[in-house]
GROMACS .gro file of C-alpha atoms in nm:
model
  316
    1UNK     CA    1  -2.675  -2.534  -7.982
    2UNK     CA    2  -2.453  -2.488  -8.285
    3UNK     CA    3  -2.111  -2.535  -8.239
    4UNK     CA    4  -1.859  -2.265  -8.254
    5UNK     CA    5  -1.677  -2.422  -8.549
    6UNK     CA    6  -2.048  -2.415  -8.747
    7UNK     CA    7  -2.034  -2.063  -8.668
    8UNK     CA    8  -1.688  -1.947  -8.785
    9UNK     CA    9  -1.784  -2.131  -9.107
   10UNK     CA   10  -2.130  -1.958  -9.115
   11UNK     CA   11  -1.936  -1.648  -9.068
   12UNK     CA   12  -1.682  -1.708  -9.354
   13UNK     CA   13  -1.952  -1.765  -9.563
   14UNK     CA   14  -2.165  -1.439  -9.480
   15UNK     CA   15  -1.886  -1.244  -9.526
   16UNK     CA   16  -1.804  -1.317  -9.862
   17UNK     CA   17  -1.888  -1.029 -10.128
   18UNK     CA   18  -2.173  -1.027 -10.325
   19UNK     CA   19  -2.174  -1.015 -10.715
   20UNK     CA   20  -2.339  -0.712 -10.738
   21UNK     CA   21  -2.072  -0.567 -10.498
   22UNK     CA   22  -1.787  -0.570 -10.770
   23UNK     CA   23  -1.547  -0.280 -10.881
   24UNK     CA   24  -1.724  -0.273 -11.210
   25UNK     CA   25  -1.922   0.041 -11.246
   26UNK     CA   26  -2.115  -0.119 -11.533
   27UNK     CA   27  -2.434  -0.203 -11.348
   28UNK     CA   28  -2.648   0.056 -11.251
   29UNK     CA   29  -2.933  -0.198 -11.118
   30UNK     CA   30  -3.019  -0.106 -10.753
   31UNK     CA   31  -2.929  -0.320 -10.542
   32UNK     CA   32  -3.180  -0.504 -10.305
   33UNK     CA   33  -3.217  -0.474  -9.925
   34UNK     CA   34  -3.273  -0.866  -9.909
   35UNK     CA   35  -2.930  -0.941 -10.035
   36UNK     CA   36  -2.779  -0.761  -9.741
   37UNK     CA   37  -2.991  -0.918  -9.460
   38UNK     CA   38  -2.849  -1.293  -9.499
   39UNK     CA   39  -2.628  -1.252  -9.149
   40UNK     CA   40  -2.915  -1.213  -8.946
   41UNK     CA   41  -3.150  -1.409  -9.139
   42UNK     CA   42  -2.917  -1.713  -9.131
   43UNK     CA   43  -2.868  -1.657  -8.760
   44UNK     CA   44  -3.260  -1.685  -8.757
   45UNK     CA   45  -3.289  -1.963  -8.989
   46UNK     CA   46  -3.010  -2.165  -8.764
   47UNK     CA   47  -3.244  -2.109  -8.440
   48UNK     CA   48  -3.497  -2.282  -8.616
   49UNK     CA   49  -3.330  -2.591  -8.742
   50UNK     CA   50  -3.178  -2.624  -8.353
   51UNK     CA   51  -3.321  -2.891  -8.169
   52UNK     CA   52  -3.238  -2.644  -7.878
   53UNK     CA   53  -3.291  -2.295  -7.870
   54UNK     CA   54  -3.039  -2.077  -7.977
   55UNK     CA   55  -2.868  -1.853  -7.715
   56UNK     CA   56  -2.583  -1.656  -7.704
   57UNK     CA   57  -2.360  -1.548  -7.394
   58UNK     CA   58  -2.158  -1.233  -7.526
   59UNK     CA   59  -1.938  -1.005  -7.311
   60UNK     CA   60  -2.034  -0.700  -7.514
   61UNK     CA   61  -2.319  -0.499  -7.595
   62UNK     CA   62  -2.399  -0.235  -7.821
   63UNK     CA   63  -2.289   0.062  -7.606
   64UNK     CA   64  -2.234   0.359  -7.901
   65UNK     CA   65  -2.354   0.408  -8.219
   66UNK     CA   66  -2.154   0.621  -8.456
   67UNK     CA   67  -2.240   0.793  -8.781
   68UNK     CA   68  -2.018   0.908  -9.032
   69UNK     CA   69  -2.172   1.236  -9.194
   70UNK     CA   70  -2.122   1.265  -9.573
   71UNK     CA   71  -2.297   0.985  -9.725
   72UNK     CA   72  -2.469   0.844  -9.386
   73UNK     CA   73  -2.688   1.163  -9.275
   74UNK     CA   74  -2.685   1.307  -9.594
   75UNK     CA   75  -2.639   1.212  -9.981
   76UNK     CA   76  -2.388   1.496 -10.017
   77UNK     CA   77  -2.144   1.345 -10.289
   78UNK     CA   78  -2.302   1.580 -10.551
   79UNK     CA   79  -2.298   1.888 -10.350
   80UNK     CA   80  -1.920   1.864 -10.258
   81UNK     CA   81  -1.854   1.788 -10.611
   82UNK     CA   82  -2.064   2.095 -10.735
   83UNK     CA   83  -1.886   2.329 -10.481
   84UNK     CA   84  -1.560   2.174 -10.597
   85UNK     CA   85  -1.617   2.284 -10.906
   86UNK     CA   86  -1.773   2.629 -10.843
   87UNK     CA   87  -1.434   2.723 -10.642
   88UNK     CA   88  -1.218   2.603 -10.980
   89UNK     CA   89  -1.455   2.841 -11.199
   90UNK     CA   90  -1.435   3.140 -10.922
   91UNK     CA   91  -1.048   3.117 -10.891
   92UNK     CA   92  -1.005   2.992 -11.259
   93UNK     CA   93  -0.805   2.720 -11.183
   94UNK     CA   94  -0.680   2.555 -11.510
   95UNK     CA   95  -0.461   2.220 -11.474
   96UNK     CA   96  -0.298   2.166 -11.808
   97UNK     CA   97  -0.313   1.937 -11.999
   98UNK     CA   98  -0.692   1.850 -11.904
   99UNK     CA   99  -0.828   2.200 -11.867
  100UNK     CA  100  -0.584   2.465 -12.037
  101UNK     CA  101  -0.848   2.651 -12.204
  102UNK     CA  102  -1.114   2.640 -11.920
  103UNK     CA  103  -1.158   2.596 -11.567
  104UNK     CA  104  -1.097   2.230 -11.425
  105UNK     CA  105  -1.413   2.061 -11.385
  106UNK     CA  106  -1.440   1.730 -11.167
  107UNK     CA  107  -1.689   1.496 -11.323
  108UNK     CA  108  -1.931   1.271 -11.145
  109UNK     CA  109  -1.736   0.933 -11.233
  110UNK     CA  110  -1.442   1.063 -11.159
  111UNK     CA  111  -1.553   1.211 -10.826
  112UNK     CA  112  -1.701   0.941 -10.702
  113UNK     CA  113  -1.371   0.737 -10.768
  114UNK     CA  114  -1.158   1.053 -10.587
  115UNK     CA  115  -1.382   1.036 -10.297
  116UNK     CA  116  -1.407   0.690 -10.239
  117UNK     CA  117  -1.015   0.648 -10.238
  118UNK     CA  118  -0.893   0.958 -10.020
  119UNK     CA  119  -1.079   1.133  -9.756
  120UNK     CA  120  -1.096   1.494  -9.658
  121UNK     CA  121  -1.103   1.770  -9.928
  122UNK     CA  122  -0.750   1.926  -9.922
  123UNK     CA  123  -0.608   1.575  -9.971
  124UNK     CA  124  -0.830   1.518 -10.242
  125UNK     CA  125  -0.713   1.834 -10.446
  126UNK     CA  126  -0.309   1.774 -10.312
  127UNK     CA  127  -0.331   1.429 -10.472
  128UNK     CA  128  -0.486   1.553 -10.815
  129UNK     CA  129  -0.259   1.830 -10.847
  130UNK     CA  130   0.038   1.608 -10.772
  131UNK     CA  131  -0.085   1.385 -11.010
  132UNK     CA  132  -0.173   1.592 -11.306
  133UNK     CA  133   0.029   1.899 -11.206
  134UNK     CA  134  -0.026   2.235 -11.023
  135UNK     CA  135  -0.271   2.465 -11.214
  136UNK     CA  136  -0.247   2.810 -11.304
  137UNK     CA  137  -0.507   3.046 -11.105
  138UNK     CA  138  -0.582   3.402 -10.991
  139UNK     CA  139  -0.436   3.295 -10.619
  140UNK     CA  140  -0.129   3.231 -10.840
  141UNK     CA  141  -0.087   3.315 -11.208
  142UNK     CA  142   0.187   3.065 -11.263
  143UNK     CA  143   0.146   2.702 -11.128
  144UNK     CA  144   0.306   2.698 -10.756
  145UNK     CA  145   0.648   2.573 -10.732
  146UNK     CA  146   0.732   2.581 -10.349
  147UNK     CA  147   0.516   2.409 -10.100
  148UNK     CA  148   0.401   2.719  -9.906
  149UNK     CA  149   0.256   2.847 -10.200
  150UNK     CA  150   0.125   2.501 -10.287
  151UNK     CA  151  -0.023   2.502  -9.911
  152UNK     CA  152  -0.168   2.855  -9.960
  153UNK     CA  153  -0.328   2.727 -10.301
  154UNK     CA  154  -0.501   2.472 -10.152
  155UNK     CA  155  -0.599   2.620  -9.842
  156UNK     CA  156  -0.790   2.918 -10.018
  157UNK     CA  157  -0.956   2.678 -10.256
  158UNK     CA  158  -1.099   2.445  -9.969
  159UNK     CA  159  -1.196   2.734  -9.739
  160UNK     CA  160  -1.396   2.883 -10.061
  161UNK     CA  161  -1.556   2.567 -10.118
  162UNK     CA  162  -1.648   2.513  -9.786
  163UNK     CA  163  -1.821   2.852  -9.804
  164UNK     CA  164  -1.991   2.750 -10.142
  165UNK     CA  165  -2.103   2.409  -9.962
  166UNK     CA  166  -2.271   2.608  -9.645
  167UNK     CA  167  -2.463   2.784  -9.907
  168UNK     CA  168  -2.592   2.498 -10.042
  169UNK     CA  169  -2.696   2.329  -9.709
  170UNK     CA  170  -2.885   2.643  -9.602
  171UNK     CA  171  -3.058   2.663  -9.889
  172UNK     CA  172  -3.313   2.436  -9.749
  173UNK     CA  173  -3.344   2.163 -10.056
  174UNK     CA  174  -3.128   1.907  -9.857
  175UNK     CA  175  -3.275   1.628  -9.656
  176UNK     CA  176  -3.122   1.369  -9.417
  177UNK     CA  177  -3.151   1.018  -9.528
  178UNK     CA  178  -3.406   0.821  -9.453
  179UNK     CA  179  -3.410   0.627  -9.124
  180UNK     CA  180  -3.155   0.848  -8.964
  181UNK     CA  181  -3.312   1.050  -8.732
  182UNK     CA  182  -3.543   0.784  -8.609
  183UNK     CA  183  -3.259   0.554  -8.523
  184UNK     CA  184  -3.070   0.860  -8.359
  185UNK     CA  185  -3.360   0.911  -8.141
  186UNK     CA  186  -3.410   0.516  -8.048
  187UNK     CA  187  -3.037   0.495  -7.965
  188UNK     CA  188  -3.092   0.801  -7.720
  189UNK     CA  189  -3.389   0.681  -7.562
  190UNK     CA  190  -3.192   0.334  -7.519
  191UNK     CA  191  -2.923   0.551  -7.326
  192UNK     CA  192  -2.660   0.470  -7.592
  193UNK     CA  193  -2.401   0.653  -7.652
  194UNK     CA  194  -2.442   0.897  -7.986
  195UNK     CA  195  -2.166   1.014  -8.199
  196UNK     CA  196  -2.045   1.153  -8.534
  197UNK     CA  197  -1.746   1.133  -8.688
  198UNK     CA  198  -1.674   1.295  -9.015
  199UNK     CA  199  -1.375   1.328  -9.211
  200UNK     CA  200  -1.498   1.684  -9.344
  201UNK     CA  201  -1.408   2.028  -9.197
  202UNK     CA  202  -1.536   2.097  -8.843
  203UNK     CA  203  -1.733   2.396  -8.971
  204UNK     CA  204  -1.892   2.192  -9.252
  205UNK     CA  205  -2.008   1.912  -9.066
  206UNK     CA  206  -2.160   2.163  -8.786
  207UNK     CA  207  -2.361   2.331  -9.018
  208UNK     CA  208  -2.475   2.009  -9.188
  209UNK     CA  209  -2.610   1.863  -8.817
  210UNK     CA  210  -2.765   2.209  -8.723
  211UNK     CA  211  -2.942   2.221  -9.063
  212UNK     CA  212  -3.014   1.845  -9.078
  213UNK     CA  213  -3.077   1.653  -8.758
  214UNK     CA  214  -3.168   2.006  -8.542
  215UNK     CA  215  -2.978   2.177  -8.300
  216UNK     CA  216  -3.125   1.933  -8.017
  217UNK     CA  217  -3.012   1.631  -8.146
  218UNK     CA  218  -2.699   1.817  -8.215
  219UNK     CA  219  -2.626   1.907  -7.862
  220UNK     CA  220  -2.745   1.581  -7.733
  221UNK     CA  221  -2.430   1.393  -7.887
  222UNK     CA  222  -2.205   1.231  -7.656
  223UNK     CA  223  -1.920   1.288  -7.891
  224UNK     CA  224  -1.873   1.502  -8.222
  225UNK     CA  225  -1.529   1.471  -8.418
  226UNK     CA  226  -1.455   1.637  -8.765
  227UNK     CA  227  -1.119   1.605  -8.975
  228UNK     CA  228  -0.982   1.886  -8.822
  229UNK     CA  229  -0.957   1.703  -8.468
  230UNK     CA  230  -0.714   1.417  -8.611
  231UNK     CA  231  -0.386   1.438  -8.788
  232UNK     CA  232  -0.491   1.129  -9.015
  233UNK     CA  233  -0.816   1.120  -9.214
  234UNK     CA  234  -0.972   0.808  -9.311
  235UNK     CA  235  -0.871   0.520  -9.384
  236UNK     CA  236  -0.660   0.564  -9.080
  237UNK     CA  237  -0.872   0.475  -8.763
  238UNK     CA  238  -0.737   0.771  -8.533
  239UNK     CA  239  -1.102   0.925  -8.558
  240UNK     CA  240  -1.278   0.647  -8.448
  241UNK     CA  241  -1.025   0.536  -8.176
  242UNK     CA  242  -1.042   0.902  -8.055
  243UNK     CA  243  -1.425   0.877  -8.014
  244UNK     CA  244  -1.386   0.551  -7.823
  245UNK     CA  245  -1.172   0.726  -7.605
  246UNK     CA  246  -1.387   1.026  -7.549
  247UNK     CA  247  -1.707   0.813  -7.531
  248UNK     CA  248  -1.539   0.624  -7.249
  249UNK     CA  249  -1.617   0.306  -7.426
  250UNK     CA  250  -1.460  -0.024  -7.559
  251UNK     CA  251  -1.419  -0.014  -7.960
  252UNK     CA  252  -1.588  -0.391  -7.950
  253UNK     CA  253  -1.870  -0.238  -7.796
  254UNK     CA  254  -1.914   0.048  -8.057
  255UNK     CA  255  -2.092   0.019  -8.386
  256UNK     CA  256  -2.019   0.224  -8.650
  257UNK     CA  257  -2.251   0.343  -8.968
  258UNK     CA  258  -2.064   0.413  -9.272
  259UNK     CA  259  -2.128   0.468  -9.673
  260UNK     CA  260  -1.786   0.394  -9.822
  261UNK     CA  261  -1.483   0.127  -9.796
  262UNK     CA  262  -1.257   0.430  -9.676
  263UNK     CA  263  -1.502   0.479  -9.376
  264UNK     CA  264  -1.519   0.080  -9.372
  265UNK     CA  265  -1.159   0.059  -9.320
  266UNK     CA  266  -1.105   0.311  -9.082
  267UNK     CA  267  -1.354   0.137  -8.837
  268UNK     CA  268  -1.262  -0.213  -8.875
  269UNK     CA  269  -0.889  -0.101  -8.817
  270UNK     CA  270  -1.002   0.058  -8.468
  271UNK     CA  271  -1.132  -0.267  -8.392
  272UNK     CA  272  -1.519  -0.159  -8.464
  273UNK     CA  273  -1.801  -0.373  -8.614
  274UNK     CA  274  -1.947  -0.162  -8.909
  275UNK     CA  275  -2.284  -0.164  -9.103
  276UNK     CA  276  -2.308  -0.016  -9.431
  277UNK     CA  277  -2.574   0.214  -9.569
  278UNK     CA  278  -2.432   0.263  -9.933
  279UNK     CA  279  -2.522   0.552 -10.187
  280UNK     CA  280  -2.546   0.540 -10.567
  281UNK     CA  281  -2.177   0.626 -10.588
  282UNK     CA  282  -2.048   0.396 -10.335
  283UNK     CA  283  -2.318   0.080 -10.408
  284UNK     CA  284  -2.034  -0.117 -10.585
  285UNK     CA  285  -1.755  -0.093 -10.365
  286UNK     CA  286  -1.635  -0.406 -10.165
  287UNK     CA  287  -1.772  -0.412  -9.801
  288UNK     CA  288  -1.694  -0.793  -9.758
  289UNK     CA  289  -1.589  -0.660  -9.382
  290UNK     CA  290  -1.924  -0.515  -9.303
  291UNK     CA  291  -2.140  -0.705  -9.080
  292UNK     CA  292  -2.491  -0.553  -9.263
  293UNK     CA  293  -2.547  -0.365  -9.557
  294UNK     CA  294  -2.843  -0.144  -9.650
  295UNK     CA  295  -2.962   0.077  -9.932
  296UNK     CA  296  -3.080   0.300  -9.626
  297UNK     CA  297  -3.183   0.315  -9.264
  298UNK     CA  298  -3.544   0.313  -9.338
  299UNK     CA  299  -3.620  -0.010  -9.205
  300UNK     CA  300  -3.324  -0.051  -8.973
  301UNK     CA  301  -3.420  -0.064  -8.594
  302UNK     CA  302  -3.177  -0.049  -8.297
  303UNK     CA  303  -3.294  -0.363  -8.207
  304UNK     CA  304  -3.144  -0.495  -8.527
  305UNK     CA  305  -2.806  -0.366  -8.475
  306UNK     CA  306  -2.775  -0.496  -8.132
  307UNK     CA  307  -2.845  -0.850  -8.257
  308UNK     CA  308  -2.576  -0.795  -8.534
  309UNK     CA  309  -2.348  -0.711  -8.292
  310UNK     CA  310  -2.436  -0.990  -8.060
  311UNK     CA  311  -2.406  -1.223  -8.360
  312UNK     CA  312  -2.069  -1.149  -8.472
  313UNK     CA  313  -1.946  -1.215  -8.155
  314UNK     CA  314  -2.126  -1.580  -8.144
  315UNK     CA  315  -1.973  -1.628  -8.480
  316UNK     CA  316  -1.608  -1.535  -8.356
   0.00000   0.00000   0.00000
């Protein structure tokens, strides 16, 4: 049987970031799934090379599977960006010096960077306006100077943006990402706790879940939390710590499915293992703390995730 020291060395090697997961955005080539099945593959290789059968006695098992929503259940970044830009046009939001003569517009590259650094819509806008100057708009002719007016501006923009986003989701053109529904059904059938934890507003997430996973699956969730339910947004771990408490399971027995480094940080700070199903806008992030990475969940089974969690314990 492999010694605990060799398992630790193997763990350290496996968590090295892959060259394709750099912060550079120059590479647009798709990332192969084989690069991110190294963890279980190495353990399978270790089993074959050992003279004795490799067995693991662990004190934890997968009891709860927790999904993020945006980027995991649906690829939503471009939809949110479209809704924000529509809100900026609707309220004629002008933010000098970048948009003195036309409404503010967040481009794809900028929004990818913004949404991967700051969770939640209101914090995004507050950060942007604080950095670049508060805007004029049809809400306030001159840039708001006191905090109460700034809160009103952000609240108004966010409320309108949320309604616009709902219209997009209701259009019937949006589908869940591959493998999500099957994996949810496998978890429920196996008696696992199932949860969705999103930094987005509750009304927005509810609409997404009702339209993309269906009412039966949504009502069958053992826990559902949105950004409204916690004081601090991801990467703060509050939402995942709250979920574990509501589910009645230990953090080490939870496995989180995320798509961004912000979500990964929230999960690991909560003491939970995390797998990444990255999108085109998050593929170049540093996911060294994830226990596995996939381009989507189409080939991922519940048994794979259970094995991953056991291997993490064996390597620790």
